[in-house]
PDB file of C-alpha atoms in Angstrom:
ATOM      1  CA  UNK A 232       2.487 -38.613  16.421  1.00 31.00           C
ATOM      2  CA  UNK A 233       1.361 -37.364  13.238  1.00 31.00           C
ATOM      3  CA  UNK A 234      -0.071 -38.945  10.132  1.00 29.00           C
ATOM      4  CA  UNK A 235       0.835 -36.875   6.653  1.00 29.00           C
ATOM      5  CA  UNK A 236       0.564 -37.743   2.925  1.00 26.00           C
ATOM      6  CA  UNK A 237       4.156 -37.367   1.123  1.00 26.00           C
ATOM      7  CA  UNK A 238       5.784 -35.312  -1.373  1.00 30.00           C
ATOM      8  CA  UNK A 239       7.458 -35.675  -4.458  1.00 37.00           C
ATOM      9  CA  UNK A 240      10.688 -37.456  -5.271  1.00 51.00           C
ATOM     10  CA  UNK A 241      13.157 -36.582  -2.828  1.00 57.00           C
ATOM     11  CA  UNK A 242      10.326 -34.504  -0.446  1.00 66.00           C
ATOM     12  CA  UNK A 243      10.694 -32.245   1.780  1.00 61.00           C
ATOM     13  CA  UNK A 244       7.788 -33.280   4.230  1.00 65.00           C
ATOM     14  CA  UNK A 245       9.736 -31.974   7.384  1.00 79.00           C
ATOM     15  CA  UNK A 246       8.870 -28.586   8.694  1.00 86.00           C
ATOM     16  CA  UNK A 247      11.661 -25.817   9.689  1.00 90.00           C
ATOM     17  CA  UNK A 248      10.786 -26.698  12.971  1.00 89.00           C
ATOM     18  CA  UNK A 249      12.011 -29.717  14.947  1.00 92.00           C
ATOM     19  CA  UNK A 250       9.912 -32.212  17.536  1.00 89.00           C
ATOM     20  CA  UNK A 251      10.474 -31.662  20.926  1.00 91.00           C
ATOM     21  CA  UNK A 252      11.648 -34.232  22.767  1.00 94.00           C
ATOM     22  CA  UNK A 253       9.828 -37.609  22.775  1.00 92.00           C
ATOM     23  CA  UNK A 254       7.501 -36.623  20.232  1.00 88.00           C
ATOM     24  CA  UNK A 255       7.004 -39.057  17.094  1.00 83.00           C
ATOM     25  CA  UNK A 256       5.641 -37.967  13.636  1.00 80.00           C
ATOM     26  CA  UNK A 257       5.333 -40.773  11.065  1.00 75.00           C
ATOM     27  CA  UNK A 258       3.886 -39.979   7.214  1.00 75.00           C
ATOM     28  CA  UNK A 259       2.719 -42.266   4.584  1.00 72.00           C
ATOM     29  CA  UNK A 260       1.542 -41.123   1.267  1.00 72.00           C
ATOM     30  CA  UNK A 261       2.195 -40.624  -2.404  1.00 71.00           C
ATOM     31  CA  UNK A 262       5.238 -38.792  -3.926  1.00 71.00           C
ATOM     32  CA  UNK A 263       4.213 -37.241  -7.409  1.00 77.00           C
ATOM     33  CA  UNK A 264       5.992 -35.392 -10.045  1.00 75.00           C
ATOM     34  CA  UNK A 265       5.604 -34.856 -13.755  1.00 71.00           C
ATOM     35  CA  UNK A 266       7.651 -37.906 -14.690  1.00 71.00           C
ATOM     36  CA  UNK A 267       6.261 -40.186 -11.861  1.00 73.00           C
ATOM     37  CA  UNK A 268       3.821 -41.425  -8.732  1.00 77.00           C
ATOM     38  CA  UNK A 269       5.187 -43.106  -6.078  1.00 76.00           C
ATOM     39  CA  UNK A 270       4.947 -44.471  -2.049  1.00 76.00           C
ATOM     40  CA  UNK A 271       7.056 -42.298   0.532  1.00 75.00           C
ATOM     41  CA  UNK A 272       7.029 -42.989   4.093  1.00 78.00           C
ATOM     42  CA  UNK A 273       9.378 -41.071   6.959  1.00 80.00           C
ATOM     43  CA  UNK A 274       9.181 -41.428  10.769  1.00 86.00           C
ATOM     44  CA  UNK A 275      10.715 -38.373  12.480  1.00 87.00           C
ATOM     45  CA  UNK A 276      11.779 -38.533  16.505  1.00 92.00           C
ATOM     46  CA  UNK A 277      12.200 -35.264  18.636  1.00 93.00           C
ATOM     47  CA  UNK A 278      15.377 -35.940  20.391  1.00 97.00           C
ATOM     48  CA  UNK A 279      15.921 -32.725  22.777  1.00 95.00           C
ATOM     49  CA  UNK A 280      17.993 -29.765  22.322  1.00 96.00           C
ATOM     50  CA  UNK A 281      16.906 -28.814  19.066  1.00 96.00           C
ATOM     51  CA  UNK A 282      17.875 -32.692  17.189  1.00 98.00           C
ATOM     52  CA  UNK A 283      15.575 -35.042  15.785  1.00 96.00           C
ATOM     53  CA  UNK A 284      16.016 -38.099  13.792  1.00 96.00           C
ATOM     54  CA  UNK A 285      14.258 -38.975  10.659  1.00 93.00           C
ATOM     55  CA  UNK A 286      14.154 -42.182   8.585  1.00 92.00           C
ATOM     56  CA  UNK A 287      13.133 -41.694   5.062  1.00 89.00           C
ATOM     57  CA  UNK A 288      11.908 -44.516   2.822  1.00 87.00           C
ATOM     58  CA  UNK A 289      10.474 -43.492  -1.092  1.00 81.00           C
ATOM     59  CA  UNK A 290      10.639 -46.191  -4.250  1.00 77.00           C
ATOM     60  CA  UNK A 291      14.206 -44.423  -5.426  1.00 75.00           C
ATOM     61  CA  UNK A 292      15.261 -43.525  -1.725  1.00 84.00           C
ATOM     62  CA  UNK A 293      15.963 -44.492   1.596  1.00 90.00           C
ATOM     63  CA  UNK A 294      18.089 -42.703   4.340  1.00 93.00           C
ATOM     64  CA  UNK A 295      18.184 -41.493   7.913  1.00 95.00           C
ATOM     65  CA  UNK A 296      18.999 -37.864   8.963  1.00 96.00           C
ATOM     66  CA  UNK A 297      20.032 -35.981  11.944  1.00 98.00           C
ATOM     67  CA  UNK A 298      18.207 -32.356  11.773  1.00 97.00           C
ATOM     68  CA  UNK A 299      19.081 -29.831  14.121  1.00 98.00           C
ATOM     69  CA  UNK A 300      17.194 -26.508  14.539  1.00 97.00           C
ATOM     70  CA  UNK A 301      20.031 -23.877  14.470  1.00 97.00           C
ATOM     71  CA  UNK A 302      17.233 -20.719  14.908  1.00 95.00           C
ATOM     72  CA  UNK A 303      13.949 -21.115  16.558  1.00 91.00           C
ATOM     73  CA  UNK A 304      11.376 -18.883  17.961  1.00 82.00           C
ATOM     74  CA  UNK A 305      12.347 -15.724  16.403  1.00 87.00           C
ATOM     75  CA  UNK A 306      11.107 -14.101  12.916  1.00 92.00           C
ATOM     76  CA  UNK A 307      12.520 -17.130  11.022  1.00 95.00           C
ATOM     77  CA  UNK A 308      13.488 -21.076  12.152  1.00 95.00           C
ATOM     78  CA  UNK A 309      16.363 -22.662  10.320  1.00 97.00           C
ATOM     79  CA  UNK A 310      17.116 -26.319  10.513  1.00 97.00           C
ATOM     80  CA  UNK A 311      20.008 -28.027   8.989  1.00 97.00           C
ATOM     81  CA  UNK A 312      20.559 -32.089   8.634  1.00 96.00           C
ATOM     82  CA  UNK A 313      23.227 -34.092   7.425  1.00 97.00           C
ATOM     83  CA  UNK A 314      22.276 -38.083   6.288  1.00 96.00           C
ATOM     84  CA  UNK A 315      23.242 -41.140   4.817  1.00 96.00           C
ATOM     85  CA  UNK A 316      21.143 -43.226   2.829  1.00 93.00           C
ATOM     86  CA  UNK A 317      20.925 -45.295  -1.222  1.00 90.00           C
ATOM     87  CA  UNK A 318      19.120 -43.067  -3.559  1.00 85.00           C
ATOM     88  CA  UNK A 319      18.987 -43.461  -7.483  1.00 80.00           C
ATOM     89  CA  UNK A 320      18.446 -40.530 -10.176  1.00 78.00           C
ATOM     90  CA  UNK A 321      16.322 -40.795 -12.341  1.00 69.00           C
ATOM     91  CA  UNK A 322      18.388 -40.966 -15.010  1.00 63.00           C
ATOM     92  CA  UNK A 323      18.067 -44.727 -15.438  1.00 56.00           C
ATOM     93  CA  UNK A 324      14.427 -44.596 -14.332  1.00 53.00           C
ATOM     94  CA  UNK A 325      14.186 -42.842 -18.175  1.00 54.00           C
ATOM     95  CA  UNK A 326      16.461 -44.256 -20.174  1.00 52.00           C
ATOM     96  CA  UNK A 327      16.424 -48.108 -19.289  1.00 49.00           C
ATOM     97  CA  UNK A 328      19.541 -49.119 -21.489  1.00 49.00           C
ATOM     98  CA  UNK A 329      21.620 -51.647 -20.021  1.00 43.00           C
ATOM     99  CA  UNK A 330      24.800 -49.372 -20.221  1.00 47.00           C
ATOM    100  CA  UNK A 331      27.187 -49.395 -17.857  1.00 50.00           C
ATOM    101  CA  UNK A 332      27.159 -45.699 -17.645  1.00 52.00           C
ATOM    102  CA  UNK A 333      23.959 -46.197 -15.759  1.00 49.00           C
ATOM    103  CA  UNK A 334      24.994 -48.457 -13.385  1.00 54.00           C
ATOM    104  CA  UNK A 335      27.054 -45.777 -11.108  1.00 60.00           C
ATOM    105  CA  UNK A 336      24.093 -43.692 -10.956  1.00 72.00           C
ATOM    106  CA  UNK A 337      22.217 -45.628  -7.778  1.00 80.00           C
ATOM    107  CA  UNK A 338      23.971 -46.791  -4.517  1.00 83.00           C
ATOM    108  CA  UNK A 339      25.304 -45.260  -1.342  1.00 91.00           C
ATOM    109  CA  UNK A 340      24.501 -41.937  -0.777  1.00 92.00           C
ATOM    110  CA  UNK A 341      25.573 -38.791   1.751  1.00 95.00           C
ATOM    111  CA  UNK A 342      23.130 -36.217   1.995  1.00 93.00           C
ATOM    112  CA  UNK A 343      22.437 -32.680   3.176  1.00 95.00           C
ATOM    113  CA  UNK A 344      19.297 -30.378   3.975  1.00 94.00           C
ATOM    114  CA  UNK A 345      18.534 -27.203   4.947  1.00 95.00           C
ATOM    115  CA  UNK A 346      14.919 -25.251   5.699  1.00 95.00           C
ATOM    116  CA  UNK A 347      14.336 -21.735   6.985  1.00 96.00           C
ATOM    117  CA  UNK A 348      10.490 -20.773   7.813  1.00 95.00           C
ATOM    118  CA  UNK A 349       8.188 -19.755  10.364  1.00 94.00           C
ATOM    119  CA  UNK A 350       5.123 -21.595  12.328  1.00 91.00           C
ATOM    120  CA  UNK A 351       2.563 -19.258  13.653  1.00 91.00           C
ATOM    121  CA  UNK A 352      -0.460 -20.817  15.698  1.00 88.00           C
ATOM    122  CA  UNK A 353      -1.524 -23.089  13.384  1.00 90.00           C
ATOM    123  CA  UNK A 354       0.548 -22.586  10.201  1.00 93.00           C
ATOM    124  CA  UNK A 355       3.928 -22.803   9.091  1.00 91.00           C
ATOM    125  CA  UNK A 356       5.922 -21.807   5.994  1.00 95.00           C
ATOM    126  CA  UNK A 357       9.168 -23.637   4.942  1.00 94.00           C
ATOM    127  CA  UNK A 358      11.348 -23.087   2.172  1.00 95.00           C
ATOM    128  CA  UNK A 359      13.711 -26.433   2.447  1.00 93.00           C
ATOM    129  CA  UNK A 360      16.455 -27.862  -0.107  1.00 94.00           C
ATOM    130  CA  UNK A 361      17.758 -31.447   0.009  1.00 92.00           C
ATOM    131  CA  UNK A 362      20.967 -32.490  -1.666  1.00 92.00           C
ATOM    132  CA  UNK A 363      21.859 -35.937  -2.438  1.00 91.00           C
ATOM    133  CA  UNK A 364      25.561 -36.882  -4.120  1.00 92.00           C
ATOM    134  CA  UNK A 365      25.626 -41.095  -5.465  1.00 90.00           C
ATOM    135  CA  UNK A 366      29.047 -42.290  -4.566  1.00 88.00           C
ATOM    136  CA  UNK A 367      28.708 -42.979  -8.072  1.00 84.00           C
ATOM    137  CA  UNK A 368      29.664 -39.336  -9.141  1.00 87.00           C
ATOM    138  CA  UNK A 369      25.369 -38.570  -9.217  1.00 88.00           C
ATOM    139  CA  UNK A 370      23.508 -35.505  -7.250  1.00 88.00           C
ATOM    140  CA  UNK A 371      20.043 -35.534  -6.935  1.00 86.00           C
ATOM    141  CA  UNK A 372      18.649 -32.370  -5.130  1.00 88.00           C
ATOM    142  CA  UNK A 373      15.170 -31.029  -4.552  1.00 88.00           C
ATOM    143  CA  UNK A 374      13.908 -27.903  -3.353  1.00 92.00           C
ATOM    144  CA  UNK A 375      10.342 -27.020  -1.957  1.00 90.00           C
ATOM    145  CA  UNK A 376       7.778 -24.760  -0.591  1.00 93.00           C
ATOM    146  CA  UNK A 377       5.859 -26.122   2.165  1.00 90.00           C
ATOM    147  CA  UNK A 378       2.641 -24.900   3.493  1.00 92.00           C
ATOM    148  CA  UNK A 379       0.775 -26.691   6.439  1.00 86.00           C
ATOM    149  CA  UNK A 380      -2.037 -25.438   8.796  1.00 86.00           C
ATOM    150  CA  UNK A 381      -4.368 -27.763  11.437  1.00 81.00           C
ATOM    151  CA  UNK A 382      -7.750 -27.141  10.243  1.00 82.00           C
ATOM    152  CA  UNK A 383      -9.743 -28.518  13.543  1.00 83.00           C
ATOM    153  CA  UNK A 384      -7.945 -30.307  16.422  1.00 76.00           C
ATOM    154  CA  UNK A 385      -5.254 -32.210  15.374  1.00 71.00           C
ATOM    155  CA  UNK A 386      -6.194 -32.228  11.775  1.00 73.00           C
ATOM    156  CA  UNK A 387      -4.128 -30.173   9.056  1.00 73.00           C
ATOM    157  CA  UNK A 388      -3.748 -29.765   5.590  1.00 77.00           C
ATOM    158  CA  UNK A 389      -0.358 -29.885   3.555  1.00 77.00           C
ATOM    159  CA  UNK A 390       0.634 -27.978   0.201  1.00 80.00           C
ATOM    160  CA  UNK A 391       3.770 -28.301  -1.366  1.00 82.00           C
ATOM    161  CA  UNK A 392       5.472 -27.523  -4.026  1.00 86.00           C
ATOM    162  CA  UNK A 393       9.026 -27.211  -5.856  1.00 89.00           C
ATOM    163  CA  UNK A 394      11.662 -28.849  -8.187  1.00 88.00           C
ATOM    164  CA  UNK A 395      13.877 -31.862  -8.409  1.00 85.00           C
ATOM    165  CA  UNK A 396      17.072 -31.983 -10.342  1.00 86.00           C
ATOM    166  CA  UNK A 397      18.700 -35.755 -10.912  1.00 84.00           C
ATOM    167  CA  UNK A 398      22.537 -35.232 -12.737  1.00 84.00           C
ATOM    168  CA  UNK A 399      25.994 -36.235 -13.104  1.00 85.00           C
ATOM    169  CA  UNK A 400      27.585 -34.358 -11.199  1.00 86.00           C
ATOM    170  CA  UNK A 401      31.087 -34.190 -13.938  1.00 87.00           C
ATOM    171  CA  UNK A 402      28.359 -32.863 -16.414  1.00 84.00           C
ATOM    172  CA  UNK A 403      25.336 -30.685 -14.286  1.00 83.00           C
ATOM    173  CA  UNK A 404      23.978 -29.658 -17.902  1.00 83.00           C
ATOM    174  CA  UNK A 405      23.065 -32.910 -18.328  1.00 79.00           C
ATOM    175  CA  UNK A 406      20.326 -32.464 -16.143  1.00 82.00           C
ATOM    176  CA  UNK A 407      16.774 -33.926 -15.762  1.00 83.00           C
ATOM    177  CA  UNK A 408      14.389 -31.588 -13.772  1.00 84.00           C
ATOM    178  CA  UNK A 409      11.423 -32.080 -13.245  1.00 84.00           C
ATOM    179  CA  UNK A 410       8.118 -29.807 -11.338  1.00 84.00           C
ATOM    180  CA  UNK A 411       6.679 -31.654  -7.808  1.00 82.00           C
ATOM    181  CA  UNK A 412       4.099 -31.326  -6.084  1.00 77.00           C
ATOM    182  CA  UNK A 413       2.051 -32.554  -2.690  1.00 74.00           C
ATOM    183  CA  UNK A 414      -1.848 -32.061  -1.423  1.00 71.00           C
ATOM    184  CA  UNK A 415      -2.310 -34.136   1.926  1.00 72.00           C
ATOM    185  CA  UNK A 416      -3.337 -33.680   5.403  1.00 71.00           C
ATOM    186  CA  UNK A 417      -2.093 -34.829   9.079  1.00 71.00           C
ATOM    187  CA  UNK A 418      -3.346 -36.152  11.750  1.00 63.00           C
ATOM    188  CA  UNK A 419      -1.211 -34.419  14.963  1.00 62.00           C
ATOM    189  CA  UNK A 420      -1.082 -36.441  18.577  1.00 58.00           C
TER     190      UNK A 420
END
Protein backbone atom coordinates (compact mmCIF):
# COMPACT_ATOMS: atom_id res chain seq x y z
CA UNK A 1 0.00 0.00 0.00
CA UNK A 2 1.12 3.37 -0.61
CA UNK A 3 0.09 6.77 0.63
CA UNK A 4 0.74 9.81 -2.11
CA UNK A 5 -0.43 13.45 -2.34
CA UNK A 6 -2.35 14.10 -5.83
CA UNK A 7 -1.94 15.99 -8.89
CA UNK A 8 -3.64 18.44 -10.78
CA UNK A 9 -6.99 18.26 -12.52
CA UNK A 10 -7.20 15.19 -14.35
CA UNK A 11 -3.57 13.74 -12.70
CA UNK A 12 -1.54 11.49 -13.70
CA UNK A 13 -0.43 10.03 -10.22
CA UNK A 14 0.11 6.43 -11.70
CA UNK A 15 3.59 5.41 -12.60
CA UNK A 16 4.53 3.61 -16.11
CA UNK A 17 4.81 0.74 -14.11
CA UNK A 18 1.97 -1.49 -12.88
CA UNK A 19 1.46 -3.32 -9.18
CA UNK A 20 2.16 -6.72 -9.08
CA UNK A 21 -0.30 -8.81 -8.10
CA UNK A 22 -2.10 -8.26 -4.76
CA UNK A 23 -0.44 -5.14 -4.12
CA UNK A 24 -2.70 -1.98 -3.14
CA UNK A 25 -1.62 1.72 -3.54
CA UNK A 26 -4.19 4.28 -2.36
CA UNK A 27 -3.38 8.38 -2.63
CA UNK A 28 -5.06 11.26 -1.08
CA UNK A 29 -4.02 14.77 -1.62
CA UNK A 30 -4.56 18.07 -3.33
CA UNK A 31 -4.93 18.61 -7.14
CA UNK A 32 -3.66 22.23 -8.08
CA UNK A 33 -3.52 24.20 -11.18
CA UNK A 34 -3.47 27.86 -12.10
CA UNK A 35 -7.25 28.16 -12.23
CA UNK A 36 -7.92 25.89 -9.14
CA UNK A 37 -7.12 23.64 -5.74
CA UNK A 38 -8.82 20.71 -5.21
CA UNK A 39 -9.16 16.94 -3.24
CA UNK A 40 -8.09 13.84 -5.49
CA UNK A 41 -8.07 10.45 -4.19
CA UNK A 42 -7.28 7.00 -6.40
CA UNK A 43 -6.85 3.43 -5.10
CA UNK A 44 -4.88 1.31 -7.60
CA UNK A 45 -4.93 -2.84 -7.34
CA UNK A 46 -2.12 -5.03 -8.99
CA UNK A 47 -4.10 -7.64 -10.67
CA UNK A 48 -1.35 -10.10 -12.31
CA UNK A 49 -0.10 -10.31 -15.73
CA UNK A 50 0.74 -6.88 -16.22
CA UNK A 51 -3.29 -5.35 -15.26
CA UNK A 52 -4.22 -3.31 -12.48
CA UNK A 53 -7.30 -1.52 -11.60
CA UNK A 54 -7.59 2.00 -10.50
CA UNK A 55 -10.52 4.04 -9.13
CA UNK A 56 -10.13 7.70 -9.48
CA UNK A 57 -12.17 10.22 -7.49
CA UNK A 58 -11.18 14.38 -7.91
CA UNK A 59 -14.01 17.36 -7.31
CA UNK A 60 -14.67 17.41 -11.41
CA UNK A 61 -13.89 13.56 -11.82
CA UNK A 62 -14.53 10.19 -11.00
CA UNK A 63 -13.76 6.92 -13.00
CA UNK A 64 -12.23 3.47 -12.86
CA UNK A 65 -9.50 2.20 -15.29
CA UNK A 66 -8.02 -0.96 -16.42
CA UNK A 67 -4.07 -0.28 -17.07
CA UNK A 68 -2.07 -2.80 -18.59
CA UNK A 69 1.76 -2.66 -18.87
CA UNK A 70 2.39 -3.46 -22.61
CA UNK A 71 6.58 -3.06 -22.07
CA UNK A 72 8.29 -3.66 -18.85
CA UNK A 73 11.75 -4.25 -17.73
CA UNK A 74 13.59 -3.07 -20.67
CA UNK A 75 15.03 0.61 -21.47
CA UNK A 76 11.46 2.02 -21.35
CA UNK A 77 7.86 0.68 -19.61
CA UNK A 78 4.70 1.59 -21.44
CA UNK A 79 1.30 1.21 -19.92
CA UNK A 80 -1.92 1.81 -21.62
CA UNK A 81 -5.62 2.02 -19.85
CA UNK A 82 -8.92 2.39 -21.13
CA UNK A 83 -11.88 3.79 -18.41
CA UNK A 84 -15.17 4.92 -17.82
CA UNK A 85 -16.08 7.46 -15.49
CA UNK A 86 -18.33 11.41 -15.16
CA UNK A 87 -15.90 14.16 -15.57
CA UNK A 88 -16.79 17.95 -16.23
CA UNK A 89 -14.51 20.66 -18.12
CA UNK A 90 -13.93 23.36 -16.84
CA UNK A 91 -15.62 25.30 -19.04
CA UNK A 92 -18.62 25.83 -16.77
CA UNK A 93 -16.37 25.85 -13.70
CA UNK A 94 -15.42 29.58 -15.46
CA UNK A 95 -18.14 30.82 -16.95
CA UNK A 96 -21.16 30.01 -14.53
CA UNK A 97 -24.03 31.19 -16.97
CA UNK A 98 -27.00 29.19 -16.81
CA UNK A 99 -26.87 28.42 -20.65
CA UNK A 100 -27.79 25.46 -21.93
CA UNK A 101 -24.69 25.24 -23.94
CA UNK A 102 -23.07 24.39 -20.67
CA UNK A 103 -25.11 21.83 -19.61
CA UNK A 104 -23.64 19.03 -22.18
CA UNK A 105 -20.29 19.75 -20.98
CA UNK A 106 -20.37 17.28 -17.62
CA UNK A 107 -21.74 13.66 -17.54
CA UNK A 108 -20.68 10.22 -18.66
CA UNK A 109 -17.41 9.90 -19.76
CA UNK A 110 -14.98 7.14 -21.74
CA UNK A 111 -11.50 7.62 -21.21
CA UNK A 112 -8.01 6.67 -22.36
CA UNK A 113 -4.29 6.83 -20.98
CA UNK A 114 -1.09 6.10 -21.93
CA UNK A 115 2.59 6.45 -19.99
CA UNK A 116 6.02 5.37 -21.20
CA UNK A 117 9.02 5.72 -18.50
CA UNK A 118 11.52 3.96 -16.63
CA UNK A 119 11.97 3.01 -12.69
CA UNK A 120 15.50 2.49 -11.66
CA UNK A 121 16.17 1.44 -7.89
CA UNK A 122 14.50 3.99 -6.34
CA UNK A 123 13.28 6.41 -9.05
CA UNK A 124 11.10 6.46 -11.87
CA UNK A 125 10.34 8.82 -14.77
CA UNK A 126 6.91 8.87 -16.56
CA UNK A 127 5.73 10.86 -19.28
CA UNK A 128 1.74 9.92 -19.19
CA UNK A 129 -1.34 11.55 -21.18
CA UNK A 130 -4.98 11.08 -20.16
CA UNK A 131 -7.85 11.73 -22.52
CA UNK A 132 -11.30 12.23 -21.47
CA UNK A 133 -14.35 12.74 -24.27
CA UNK A 134 -18.09 14.03 -22.29
CA UNK A 135 -20.77 12.16 -24.08
CA UNK A 136 -21.73 15.62 -24.30
CA UNK A 137 -19.41 16.33 -27.37
CA UNK A 138 -16.47 17.67 -24.44
CA UNK A 139 -12.61 16.33 -24.21
CA UNK A 140 -10.72 17.06 -21.39
CA UNK A 141 -7.06 15.73 -21.62
CA UNK A 142 -3.98 16.20 -19.49
CA UNK A 143 -0.52 15.41 -19.96
CA UNK A 144 2.36 15.13 -17.30
CA UNK A 145 5.83 14.57 -16.22
CA UNK A 146 6.19 12.52 -13.25
CA UNK A 147 9.15 12.20 -11.07
CA UNK A 148 9.15 9.96 -7.86
CA UNK A 149 12.09 8.53 -5.76
CA UNK A 150 11.85 6.72 -1.96
CA UNK A 151 14.00 8.86 0.06
CA UNK A 152 14.47 6.32 3.23
CA UNK A 153 12.49 3.05 3.54
CA UNK A 154 9.30 3.26 2.23
CA UNK A 155 9.21 6.97 2.08
CA UNK A 156 9.35 8.94 -1.38
CA UNK A 157 8.92 12.13 -2.78
CA UNK A 158 6.66 13.07 -5.89
CA UNK A 159 7.16 15.96 -8.58
CA UNK A 160 4.94 16.53 -11.26
CA UNK A 161 4.24 18.56 -13.70
CA UNK A 162 2.28 19.25 -17.13
CA UNK A 163 -0.87 20.70 -18.87
CA UNK A 164 -4.60 20.27 -18.97
CA UNK A 165 -6.73 21.17 -21.90
CA UNK A 166 -10.82 21.25 -21.20
CA UNK A 167 -12.75 21.85 -24.97
CA UNK A 168 -15.51 21.18 -27.22
CA UNK A 169 -14.51 18.88 -29.05
CA UNK A 170 -16.70 20.45 -32.59
CA UNK A 171 -14.53 23.62 -31.81
CA UNK A 172 -10.76 22.47 -30.12
CA UNK A 173 -9.76 26.32 -30.53
CA UNK A 174 -12.03 27.02 -28.09
CA UNK A 175 -9.83 25.74 -25.64
CA UNK A 176 -9.06 26.44 -21.92
CA UNK A 177 -5.52 25.24 -20.86
CA UNK A 178 -4.24 25.62 -18.12
CA UNK A 179 -0.26 24.77 -16.32
CA UNK A 180 -0.44 21.84 -13.27
CA UNK A 181 1.50 20.96 -10.99
CA UNK A 182 2.14 18.33 -7.84
CA UNK A 183 4.86 18.28 -4.73
CA UNK A 184 3.94 15.23 -2.36
CA UNK A 185 5.43 12.22 -0.94
CA UNK A 186 4.41 8.35 -0.36
CA UNK A 187 4.42 6.18 2.04
CA UNK A 188 5.22 2.46 0.19
CA UNK A 189 4.07 -1.01 2.13
Amino acid sequence: MTLASGCGTYSFVRPAHTLPAGKVEVALGVAASSVEANTVAHLAVGLGGGFEVLAQNEVWNTFGELRYQVLKGGDVDLTVGAGLGYAVTLVSAIDTSTDDEYDSNEGGAGMVSISAGHRWDKVSLTVGHRSMFLDGGYLAASTRLSFRALLAGSLGILLEGGATLHAPLDTLDAAITMPEGTLGFFVGF
